[in-house]
Amino acid sequence: MTLDSEFQKQTTNLIKETLELYKTSGASPRVGQVWECQAVGDFLCGFFVGEMVGSALSAFQIVHKREPTGEEHLEIIELVERHSKEIKEFFSQFN
């Protein structure tokens, strides 16, 4: 891995802590209506994954004052994917 261990640790904490916030607050009952989606859980799962990857990419840019390389970008995605089981399990309850 090319990402430094401190960035990996902080990104992993962000993912875990944000998922816990989602678990506490739940989902808006209007999601399906507002976004016209039938599988609300799938929509929310995709939204969450995008939010985590985007937040980590922004943090990378701030910390390192540059864009991530392609390899670093993929490593950030992999950090999120490590939590795929728990993420999918939680958001599937909204389908």
C-alpha positions as protocol buffer text, in pm:
chain_id: "A"
residue {
  index: 1
  type: MET
  ca { x: 0 y: 0 z: 0 }
}
residue {
  index: 2
  type: THR
  ca { x: 112 y: 350 z: -75 }
}
residue {
  index: 3
  type: LEU
  ca { x: -121 y: 529 z: 167 }
}
residue {
  index: 4
  type: ASP
  ca { x: 49 y: 612 z: 495 }
}
residue {
  index: 5
  type: SER
  ca { x: -73 y: 427 z: 801 }
}
residue {
  index: 6
  type: GLU
  ca { x: -207 y: 740 z: 976 }
}
residue {
  index: 7
  type: PHE
  ca { x: -424 y: 831 z: 676 }
}
residue {
  index: 8
  type: GLN
  ca { x: -551 y: 472 z: 658 }
}
residue {
  index: 9
  type: LYS
  ca { x: -634 y: 480 z: 1029 }
}
residue {
  index: 10
  type: GLN
  ca { x: -818 y: 813 z: 1009 }
}
residue {
  index: 11
  type: THR
  ca { x: -1012 y: 704 z: 700 }
}
residue {
  index: 12
  type: THR
  ca { x: -1113 y: 377 z: 864 }
}
residue {
  index: 13
  type: ASN
  ca { x: -1230 y: 568 z: 1171 }
}
residue {
  index: 14
  type: LEU
  ca { x: -1430 y: 805 z: 948 }
}
residue {
  index: 15
  type: ILE
  ca { x: -1605 y: 511 z: 783 }
}
residue {
  index: 16
  type: LYS
  ca { x: -1685 y: 337 z: 1112 }
}
residue {
  index: 17
  type: GLU
  ca { x: -1800 y: 652 z: 1291 }
}
residue {
  index: 18
  type: THR
  ca { x: -2016 y: 771 z: 1001 }
}
residue {
  index: 19
  type: LEU
  ca { x: -2182 y: 431 z: 967 }
}
residue {
  index: 20
  type: GLU
  ca { x: -2261 y: 440 z: 1340 }
}
residue {
  index: 21
  type: LEU
  ca { x: -2420 y: 783 z: 1293 }
}
residue {
  index: 22
  type: TYR
  ca { x: -2636 y: 644 z: 1012 }
}
residue {
  index: 23
  type: LYS
  ca { x: -2736 y: 352 z: 1235 }
}
residue {
  index: 24
  type: THR
  ca { x: -2842 y: 594 z: 1508 }
}
residue {
  index: 25
  type: SER
  ca { x: -3031 y: 836 z: 1288 }
}
residue {
  index: 26
  type: GLY
  ca { x: -3180 y: 599 z: 1030 }
}
residue {
  index: 27
  type: ALA
  ca { x: -3311 y: 721 z: 696 }
}
residue {
  index: 28
  type: SER
  ca { x: -3559 y: 984 z: 595 }
}
residue {
  index: 29
  type: PRO
  ca { x: -3896 y: 829 z: 510 }
}
residue {
  index: 30
  type: ARG
  ca { x: -3906 y: 1057 z: 204 }
}
residue {
  index: 31
  type: VAL
  ca { x: -3595 y: 916 z: 32 }
}
residue {
  index: 32
  type: GLY
  ca { x: -3785 y: 691 z: -207 }
}
residue {
  index: 33
  type: GLN
  ca { x: -4029 y: 965 z: -298 }
}
residue {
  index: 34
  type: VAL
  ca { x: -3782 y: 1252 z: -333 }
}
residue {
  index: 35
  type: TRP
  ca { x: -3528 y: 1055 z: -535 }
}
residue {
  index: 36
  type: GLU
  ca { x: -3785 y: 834 z: -709 }
}
residue {
  index: 37
  type: CYS
  ca { x: -3602 y: 513 z: -623 }
}
residue {
  index: 38
  type: GLN
  ca { x: -3767 y: 181 z: -551 }
}
residue {
  index: 39
  type: ALA
  ca { x: -3477 y: 14 z: -369 }
}
residue {
  index: 40
  type: VAL
  ca { x: -3414 y: 275 z: -100 }
}
residue {
  index: 41
  type: GLY
  ca { x: -3154 y: 62 z: 75 }
}
residue {
  index: 42
  type: ASP
  ca { x: -2952 y: 21 z: -244 }
}
residue {
  index: 43
  type: PHE
  ca { x: -2974 y: 395 z: -309 }
}
residue {
  index: 44
  type: LEU
  ca { x: -2863 y: 477 z: 46 }
}
residue {
  index: 45
  type: CYS
  ca { x: -2581 y: 223 z: 30 }
}
residue {
  index: 46
  type: GLY
  ca { x: -2450 y: 381 z: -290 }
}
residue {
  index: 47
  type: PHE
  ca { x: -2489 y: 727 z: -142 }
}
residue {
  index: 48
  type: PHE
  ca { x: -2295 y: 624 z: 169 }
}
residue {
  index: 49
  type: VAL
  ca { x: -2013 y: 462 z: -27 }
}
residue {
  index: 50
  type: GLY
  ca { x: -1985 y: 770 z: -250 }
}
residue {
  index: 51
  type: GLU
  ca { x: -1985 y: 995 z: 54 }
}
residue {
  index: 52
  type: MET
  ca { x: -1707 y: 797 z: 220 }
}
residue {
  index: 53
  type: VAL
  ca { x: -1487 y: 779 z: -92 }
}
residue {
  index: 54
  type: GLY
  ca { x: -1546 y: 1149 z: -166 }
}
residue {
  index: 55
  type: SER
  ca { x: -1470 y: 1253 z: 192 }
}
residue {
  index: 56
  type: ALA
  ca { x: -1152 y: 1046 z: 197 }
}
residue {
  index: 57
  type: LEU
  ca { x: -1038 y: 1188 z: -137 }
}
residue {
  index: 58
  type: SER
  ca { x: -1100 y: 1542 z: -11 }
}
residue {
  index: 59
  type: ALA
  ca { x: -910 y: 1466 z: 309 }
}
residue {
  index: 60
  type: PHE
  ca { x: -623 y: 1325 z: 104 }
}
residue {
  index: 61
  type: GLN
  ca { x: -604 y: 1646 z: -99 }
}
residue {
  index: 62
  type: ILE
  ca { x: -601 y: 1859 z: 216 }
}
residue {
  index: 63
  type: VAL
  ca { x: -341 y: 1648 z: 397 }
}
residue {
  index: 64
  type: HIS
  ca { x: -107 y: 1592 z: 104 }
}
residue {
  index: 65
  type: LYS
  ca { x: -179 y: 1911 z: -93 }
}
residue {
  index: 66
  type: ARG
  ca { x: -210 y: 1715 z: -416 }
}
residue {
  index: 67
  type: GLU
  ca { x: -440 y: 1484 z: -606 }
}
residue {
  index: 68
  type: PRO
  ca { x: -406 y: 1114 z: -525 }
}
residue {
  index: 69
  type: THR
  ca { x: -244 y: 890 z: -782 }
}
residue {
  index: 70
  type: GLY
  ca { x: -458 y: 625 z: -945 }
}
residue {
  index: 71
  type: GLU
  ca { x: -314 y: 367 z: -710 }
}
residue {
  index: 72
  type: GLU
  ca { x: -387 y: 582 z: -403 }
}
residue {
  index: 73
  type: HIS
  ca { x: -742 y: 641 z: -527 }
}
residue {
  index: 74
  type: LEU
  ca { x: -797 y: 265 z: -557 }
}
residue {
  index: 75
  type: GLU
  ca { x: -653 y: 212 z: -208 }
}
residue {
  index: 76
  type: ILE
  ca { x: -903 y: 463 z: -69 }
}
residue {
  index: 77
  type: ILE
  ca { x: -1185 y: 272 z: -238 }
}
residue {
  index: 78
  type: GLU
  ca { x: -1046 y: -51 z: -90 }
}
residue {
  index: 79
  type: LEU
  ca { x: -1058 y: 102 z: 260 }
}
residue {
  index: 80
  type: VAL
  ca { x: -1431 y: 153 z: 214 }
}
residue {
  index: 81
  type: GLU
  ca { x: -1478 y: -190 z: 57 }
}
residue {
  index: 82
  type: ARG
  ca { x: -1330 y: -355 z: 367 }
}
residue {
  index: 83
  type: HIS
  ca { x: -1653 y: -257 z: 542 }
}
residue {
  index: 84
  type: SER
  ca { x: -1882 y: -372 z: 261 }
}
residue {
  index: 85
  type: LYS
  ca { x: -2048 y: -651 z: 459 }
}
residue {
  index: 86
  type: GLU
  ca { x: -2151 y: -426 z: 747 }
}
residue {
  index: 87
  type: ILE
  ca { x: -2251 y: -142 z: 511 }
}
residue {
  index: 88
  type: LYS
  ca { x: -2467 y: -373 z: 296 }
}
residue {
  index: 89
  type: GLU
  ca { x: -2625 y: -541 z: 597 }
}
residue {
  index: 90
  type: PHE
  ca { x: -2730 y: -211 z: 747 }
}
residue {
  index: 91
  type: PHE
  ca { x: -2869 y: -47 z: 434 }
}
residue {
  index: 92
  type: SER
  ca { x: -3048 y: -361 z: 311 }
}
residue {
  index: 93
  type: GLN
  ca { x: -3304 y: -314 z: 587 }
}
residue {
  index: 94
  type: PHE
  ca { x: -3444 y: -16 z: 394 }
}
residue {
  index: 95
  type: ASN
  ca { x: -3527 y: -224 z: 82 }
}
